[in-house]
JSON list of C-alpha atoms in Angstrom, two decimals:
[
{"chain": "A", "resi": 17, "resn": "UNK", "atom": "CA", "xyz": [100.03, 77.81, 78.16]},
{"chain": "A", "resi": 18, "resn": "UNK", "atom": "CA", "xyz": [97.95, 79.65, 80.06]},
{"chain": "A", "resi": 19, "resn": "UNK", "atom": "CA", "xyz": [95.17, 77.95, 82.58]},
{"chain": "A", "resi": 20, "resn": "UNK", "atom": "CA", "xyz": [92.46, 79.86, 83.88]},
{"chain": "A", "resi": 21, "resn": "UNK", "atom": "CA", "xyz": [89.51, 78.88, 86.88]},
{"chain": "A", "resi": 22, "resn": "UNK", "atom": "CA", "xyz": [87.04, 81.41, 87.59]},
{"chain": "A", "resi": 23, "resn": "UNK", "atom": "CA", "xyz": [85.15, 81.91, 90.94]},
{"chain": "A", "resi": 24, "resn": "UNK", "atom": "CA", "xyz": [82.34, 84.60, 92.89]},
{"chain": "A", "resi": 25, "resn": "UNK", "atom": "CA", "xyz": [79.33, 83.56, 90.64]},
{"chain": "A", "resi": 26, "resn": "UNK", "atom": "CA", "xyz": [75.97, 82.65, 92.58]},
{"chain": "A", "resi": 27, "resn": "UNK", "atom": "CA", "xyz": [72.50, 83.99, 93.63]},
{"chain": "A", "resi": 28, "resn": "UNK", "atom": "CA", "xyz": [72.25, 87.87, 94.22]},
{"chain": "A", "resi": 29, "resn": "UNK", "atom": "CA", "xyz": [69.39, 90.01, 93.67]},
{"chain": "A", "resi": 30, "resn": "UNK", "atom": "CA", "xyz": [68.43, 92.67, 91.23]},
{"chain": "A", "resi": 31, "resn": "UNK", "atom": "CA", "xyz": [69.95, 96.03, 92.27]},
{"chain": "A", "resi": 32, "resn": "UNK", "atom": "CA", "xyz": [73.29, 93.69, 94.01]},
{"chain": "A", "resi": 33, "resn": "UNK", "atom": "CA", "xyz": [76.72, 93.47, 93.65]},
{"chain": "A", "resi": 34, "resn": "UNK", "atom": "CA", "xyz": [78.93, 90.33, 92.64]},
{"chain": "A", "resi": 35, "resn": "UNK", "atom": "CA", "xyz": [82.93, 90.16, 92.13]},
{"chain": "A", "resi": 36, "resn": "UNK", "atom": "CA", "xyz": [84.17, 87.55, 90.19]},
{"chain": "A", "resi": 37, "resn": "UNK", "atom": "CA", "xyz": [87.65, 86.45, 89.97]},
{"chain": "A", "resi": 38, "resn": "UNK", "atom": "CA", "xyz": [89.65, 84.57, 87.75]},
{"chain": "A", "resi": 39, "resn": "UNK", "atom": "CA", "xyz": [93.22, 82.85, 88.66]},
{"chain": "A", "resi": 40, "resn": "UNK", "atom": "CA", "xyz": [95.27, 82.52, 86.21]},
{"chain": "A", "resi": 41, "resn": "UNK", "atom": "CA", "xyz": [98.22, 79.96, 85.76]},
{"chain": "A", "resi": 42, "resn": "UNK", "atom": "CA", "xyz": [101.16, 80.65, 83.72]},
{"chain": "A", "resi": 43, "resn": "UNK", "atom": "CA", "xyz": [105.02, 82.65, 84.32]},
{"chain": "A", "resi": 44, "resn": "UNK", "atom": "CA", "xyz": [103.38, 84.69, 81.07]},
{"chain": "A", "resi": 45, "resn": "UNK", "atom": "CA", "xyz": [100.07, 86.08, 82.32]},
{"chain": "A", "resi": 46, "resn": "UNK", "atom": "CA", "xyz": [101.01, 89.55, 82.61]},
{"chain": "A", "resi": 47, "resn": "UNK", "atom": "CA", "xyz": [101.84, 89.71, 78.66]},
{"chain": "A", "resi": 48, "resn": "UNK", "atom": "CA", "xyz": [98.01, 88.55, 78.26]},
{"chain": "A", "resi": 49, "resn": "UNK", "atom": "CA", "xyz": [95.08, 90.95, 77.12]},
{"chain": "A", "resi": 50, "resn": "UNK", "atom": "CA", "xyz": [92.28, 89.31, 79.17]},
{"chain": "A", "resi": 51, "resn": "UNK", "atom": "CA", "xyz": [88.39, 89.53, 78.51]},
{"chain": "A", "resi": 52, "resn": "UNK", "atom": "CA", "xyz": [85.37, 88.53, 80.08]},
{"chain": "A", "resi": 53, "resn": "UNK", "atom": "CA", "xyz": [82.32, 87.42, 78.44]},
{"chain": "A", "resi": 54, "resn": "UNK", "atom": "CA", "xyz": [78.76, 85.79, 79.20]},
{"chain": "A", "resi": 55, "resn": "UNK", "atom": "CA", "xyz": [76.77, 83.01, 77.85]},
{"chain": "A", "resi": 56, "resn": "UNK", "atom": "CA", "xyz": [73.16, 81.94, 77.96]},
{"chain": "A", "resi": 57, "resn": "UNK", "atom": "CA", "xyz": [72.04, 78.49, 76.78]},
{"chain": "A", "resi": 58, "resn": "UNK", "atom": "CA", "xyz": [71.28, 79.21, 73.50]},
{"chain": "A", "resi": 59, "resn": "UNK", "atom": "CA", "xyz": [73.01, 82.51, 72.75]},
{"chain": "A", "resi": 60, "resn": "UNK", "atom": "CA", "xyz": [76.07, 83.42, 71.44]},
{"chain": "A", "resi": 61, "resn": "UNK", "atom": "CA", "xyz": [78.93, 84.14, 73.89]},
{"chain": "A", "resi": 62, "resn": "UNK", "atom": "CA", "xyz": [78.73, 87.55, 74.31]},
{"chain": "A", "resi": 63, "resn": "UNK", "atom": "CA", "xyz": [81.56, 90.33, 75.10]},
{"chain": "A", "resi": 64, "resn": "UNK", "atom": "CA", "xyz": [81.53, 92.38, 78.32]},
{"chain": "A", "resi": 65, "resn": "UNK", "atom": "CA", "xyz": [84.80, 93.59, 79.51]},
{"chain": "A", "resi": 66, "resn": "UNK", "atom": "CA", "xyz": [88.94, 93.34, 78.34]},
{"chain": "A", "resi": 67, "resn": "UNK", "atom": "CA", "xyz": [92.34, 94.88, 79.90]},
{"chain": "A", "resi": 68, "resn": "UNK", "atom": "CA", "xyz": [95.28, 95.38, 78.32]},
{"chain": "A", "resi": 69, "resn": "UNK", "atom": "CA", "xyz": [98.60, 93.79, 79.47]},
{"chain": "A", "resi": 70, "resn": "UNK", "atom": "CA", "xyz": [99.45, 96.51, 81.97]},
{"chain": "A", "resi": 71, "resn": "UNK", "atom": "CA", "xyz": [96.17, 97.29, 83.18]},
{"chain": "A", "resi": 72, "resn": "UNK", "atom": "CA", "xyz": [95.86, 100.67, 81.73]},
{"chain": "A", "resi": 73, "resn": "UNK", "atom": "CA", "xyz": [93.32, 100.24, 79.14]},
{"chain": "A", "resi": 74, "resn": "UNK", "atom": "CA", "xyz": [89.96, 99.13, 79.73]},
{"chain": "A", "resi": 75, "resn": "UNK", "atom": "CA", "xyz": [86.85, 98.43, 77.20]},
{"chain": "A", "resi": 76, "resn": "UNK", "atom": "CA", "xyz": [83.55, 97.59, 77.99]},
{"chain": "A", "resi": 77, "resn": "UNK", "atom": "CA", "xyz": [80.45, 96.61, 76.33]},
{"chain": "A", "resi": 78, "resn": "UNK", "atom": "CA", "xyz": [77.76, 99.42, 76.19]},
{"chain": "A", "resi": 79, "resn": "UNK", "atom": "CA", "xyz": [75.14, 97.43, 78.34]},
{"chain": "A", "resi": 80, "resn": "UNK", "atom": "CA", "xyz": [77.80, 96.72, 81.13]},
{"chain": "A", "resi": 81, "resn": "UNK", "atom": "CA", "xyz": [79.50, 100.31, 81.11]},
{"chain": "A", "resi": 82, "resn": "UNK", "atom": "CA", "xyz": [79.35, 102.19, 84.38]},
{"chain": "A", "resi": 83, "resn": "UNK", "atom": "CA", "xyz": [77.93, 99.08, 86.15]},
{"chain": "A", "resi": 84, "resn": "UNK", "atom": "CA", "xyz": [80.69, 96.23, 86.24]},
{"chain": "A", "resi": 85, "resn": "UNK", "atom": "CA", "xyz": [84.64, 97.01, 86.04]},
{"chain": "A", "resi": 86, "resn": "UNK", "atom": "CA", "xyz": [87.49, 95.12, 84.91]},
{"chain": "A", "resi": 87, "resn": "UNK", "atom": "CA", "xyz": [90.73, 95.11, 87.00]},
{"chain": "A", "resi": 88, "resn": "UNK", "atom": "CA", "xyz": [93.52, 92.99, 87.47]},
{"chain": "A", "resi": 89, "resn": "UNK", "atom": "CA", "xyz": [96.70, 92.55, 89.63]},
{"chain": "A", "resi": 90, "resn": "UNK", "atom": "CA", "xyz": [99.80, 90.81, 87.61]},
{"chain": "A", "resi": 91, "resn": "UNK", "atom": "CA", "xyz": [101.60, 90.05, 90.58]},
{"chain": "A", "resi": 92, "resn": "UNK", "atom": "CA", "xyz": [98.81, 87.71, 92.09]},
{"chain": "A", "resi": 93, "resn": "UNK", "atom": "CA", "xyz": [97.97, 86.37, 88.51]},
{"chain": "A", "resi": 94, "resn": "UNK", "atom": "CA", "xyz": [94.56, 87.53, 88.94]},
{"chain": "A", "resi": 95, "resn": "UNK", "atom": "CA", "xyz": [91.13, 89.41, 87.06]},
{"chain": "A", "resi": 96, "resn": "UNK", "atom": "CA", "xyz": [88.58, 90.24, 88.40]},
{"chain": "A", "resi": 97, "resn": "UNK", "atom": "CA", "xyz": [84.97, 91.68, 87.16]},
{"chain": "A", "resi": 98, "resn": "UNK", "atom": "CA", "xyz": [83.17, 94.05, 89.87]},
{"chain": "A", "resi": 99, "resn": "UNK", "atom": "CA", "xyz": [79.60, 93.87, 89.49]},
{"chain": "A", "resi": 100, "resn": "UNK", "atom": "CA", "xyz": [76.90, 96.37, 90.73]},
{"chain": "A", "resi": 101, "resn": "UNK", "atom": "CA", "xyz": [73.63, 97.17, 89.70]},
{"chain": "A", "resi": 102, "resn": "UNK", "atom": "CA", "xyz": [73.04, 93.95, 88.36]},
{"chain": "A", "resi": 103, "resn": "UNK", "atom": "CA", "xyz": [70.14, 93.30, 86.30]},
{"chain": "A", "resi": 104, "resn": "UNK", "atom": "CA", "xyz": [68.04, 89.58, 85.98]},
{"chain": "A", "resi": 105, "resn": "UNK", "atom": "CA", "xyz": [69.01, 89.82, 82.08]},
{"chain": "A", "resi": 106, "resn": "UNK", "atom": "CA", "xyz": [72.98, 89.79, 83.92]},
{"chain": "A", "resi": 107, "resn": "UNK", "atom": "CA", "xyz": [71.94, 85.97, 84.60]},
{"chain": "A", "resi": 108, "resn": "UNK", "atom": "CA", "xyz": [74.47, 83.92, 82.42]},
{"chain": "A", "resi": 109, "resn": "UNK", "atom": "CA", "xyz": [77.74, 82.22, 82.88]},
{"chain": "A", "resi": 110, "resn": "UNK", "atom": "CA", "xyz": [80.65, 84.19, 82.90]},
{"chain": "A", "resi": 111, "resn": "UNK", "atom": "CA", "xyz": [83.99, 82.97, 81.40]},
{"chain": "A", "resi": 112, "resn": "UNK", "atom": "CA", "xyz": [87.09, 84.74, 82.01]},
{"chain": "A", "resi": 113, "resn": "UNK", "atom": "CA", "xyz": [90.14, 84.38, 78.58]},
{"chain": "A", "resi": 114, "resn": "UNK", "atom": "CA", "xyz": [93.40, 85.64, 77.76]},
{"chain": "A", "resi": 115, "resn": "UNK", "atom": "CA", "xyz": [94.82, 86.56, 74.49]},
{"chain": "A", "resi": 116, "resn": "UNK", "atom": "CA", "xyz": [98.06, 87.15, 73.66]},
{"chain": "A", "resi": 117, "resn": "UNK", "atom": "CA", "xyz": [97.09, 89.75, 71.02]},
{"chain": "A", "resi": 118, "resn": "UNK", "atom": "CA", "xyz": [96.17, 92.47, 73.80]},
{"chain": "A", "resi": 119, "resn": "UNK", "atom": "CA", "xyz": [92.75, 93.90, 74.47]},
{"chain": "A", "resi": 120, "resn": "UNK", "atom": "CA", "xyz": [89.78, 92.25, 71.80]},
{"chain": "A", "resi": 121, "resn": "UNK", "atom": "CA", "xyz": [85.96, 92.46, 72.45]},
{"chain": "A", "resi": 122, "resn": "UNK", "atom": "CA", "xyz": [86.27, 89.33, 69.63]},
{"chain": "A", "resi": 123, "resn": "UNK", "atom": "CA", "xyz": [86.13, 85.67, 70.96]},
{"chain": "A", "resi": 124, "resn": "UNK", "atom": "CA", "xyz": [88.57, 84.51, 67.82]},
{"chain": "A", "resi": 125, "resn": "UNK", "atom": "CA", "xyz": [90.66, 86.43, 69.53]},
{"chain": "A", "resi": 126, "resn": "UNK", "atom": "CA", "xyz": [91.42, 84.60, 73.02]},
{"chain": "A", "resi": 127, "resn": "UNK", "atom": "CA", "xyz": [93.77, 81.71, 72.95]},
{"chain": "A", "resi": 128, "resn": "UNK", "atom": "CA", "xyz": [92.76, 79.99, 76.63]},
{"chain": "A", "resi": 129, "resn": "UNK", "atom": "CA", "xyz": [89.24, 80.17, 78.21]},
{"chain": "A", "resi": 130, "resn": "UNK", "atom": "CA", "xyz": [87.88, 79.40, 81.58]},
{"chain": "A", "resi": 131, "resn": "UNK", "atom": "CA", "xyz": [85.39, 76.81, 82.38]},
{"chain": "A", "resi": 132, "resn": "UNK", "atom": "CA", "xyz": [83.06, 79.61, 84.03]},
{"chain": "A", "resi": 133, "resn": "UNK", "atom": "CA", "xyz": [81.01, 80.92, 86.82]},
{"chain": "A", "resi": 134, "resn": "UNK", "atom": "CA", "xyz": [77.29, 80.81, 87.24]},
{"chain": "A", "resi": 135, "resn": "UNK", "atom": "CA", "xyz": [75.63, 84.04, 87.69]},
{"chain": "A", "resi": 136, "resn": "UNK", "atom": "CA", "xyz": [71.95, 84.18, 88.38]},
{"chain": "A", "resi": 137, "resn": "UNK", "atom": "CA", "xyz": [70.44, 87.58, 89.17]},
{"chain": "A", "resi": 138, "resn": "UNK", "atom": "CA", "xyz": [66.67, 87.11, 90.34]},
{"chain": "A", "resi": 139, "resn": "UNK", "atom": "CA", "xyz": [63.69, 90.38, 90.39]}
]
């Protein structure tokens, strides 16, 4: 069982930076591909970022690359999603989610989500 609570989400402008952060619960976290993804009301959760297990691969969607990265630190039971350059169509809630298959831009493929962050990037 893993149990995750994200945190960092609010009010930043267009052109800002955000880092969210998601704490993880669990003596098994660090055998856990994790993933980030957004949601508008609406919309379809969408993908944005995943690391493997060890930290050592990294996938992003295309509209996030070279903008927002995905690290995370196994000893604190912690990801986090750096976020620069951030656009008003960024606005959305962000959930962090682990799956113990590895590294999946796929929502069938997380096993335990996070409530989520708001994120609200204004012009």
């Amino acid at each position: 069982q893993v149990q995750l609570v994200e945190s960092g989400g609010g009010l930043v402008q267009a052109g800002g930076s955000l880092r969210l952060s998601c704490a993880a619960s669990g003596r098994t976290f660090s055998s856990y591909g994790m993933g980030w993804f957004r949601q508008v009301p609406g919309k379809e959760r969408e993908f944005v970022a995943t690391i493997s297990w060890s930290g050592e691969r990294t996938y992003y969607a295309d509209f996030v690359t070279g903008r927002f990265t995905i690290s995370r630190d196994n000893v604190k039971n912690m990801v986090y999603l750096q976020m620069s350059s951030l656009k008003p169509e960024d606005t959305a809630v962000y959930h962090c989610a682990a799956a113990r298959s590895g590294t999946d831009s796929r929502k069938a493929a997380y096993d335990y989500w996070g409530q989520g962050t708001q994120v609200t990037v204004s012009s």
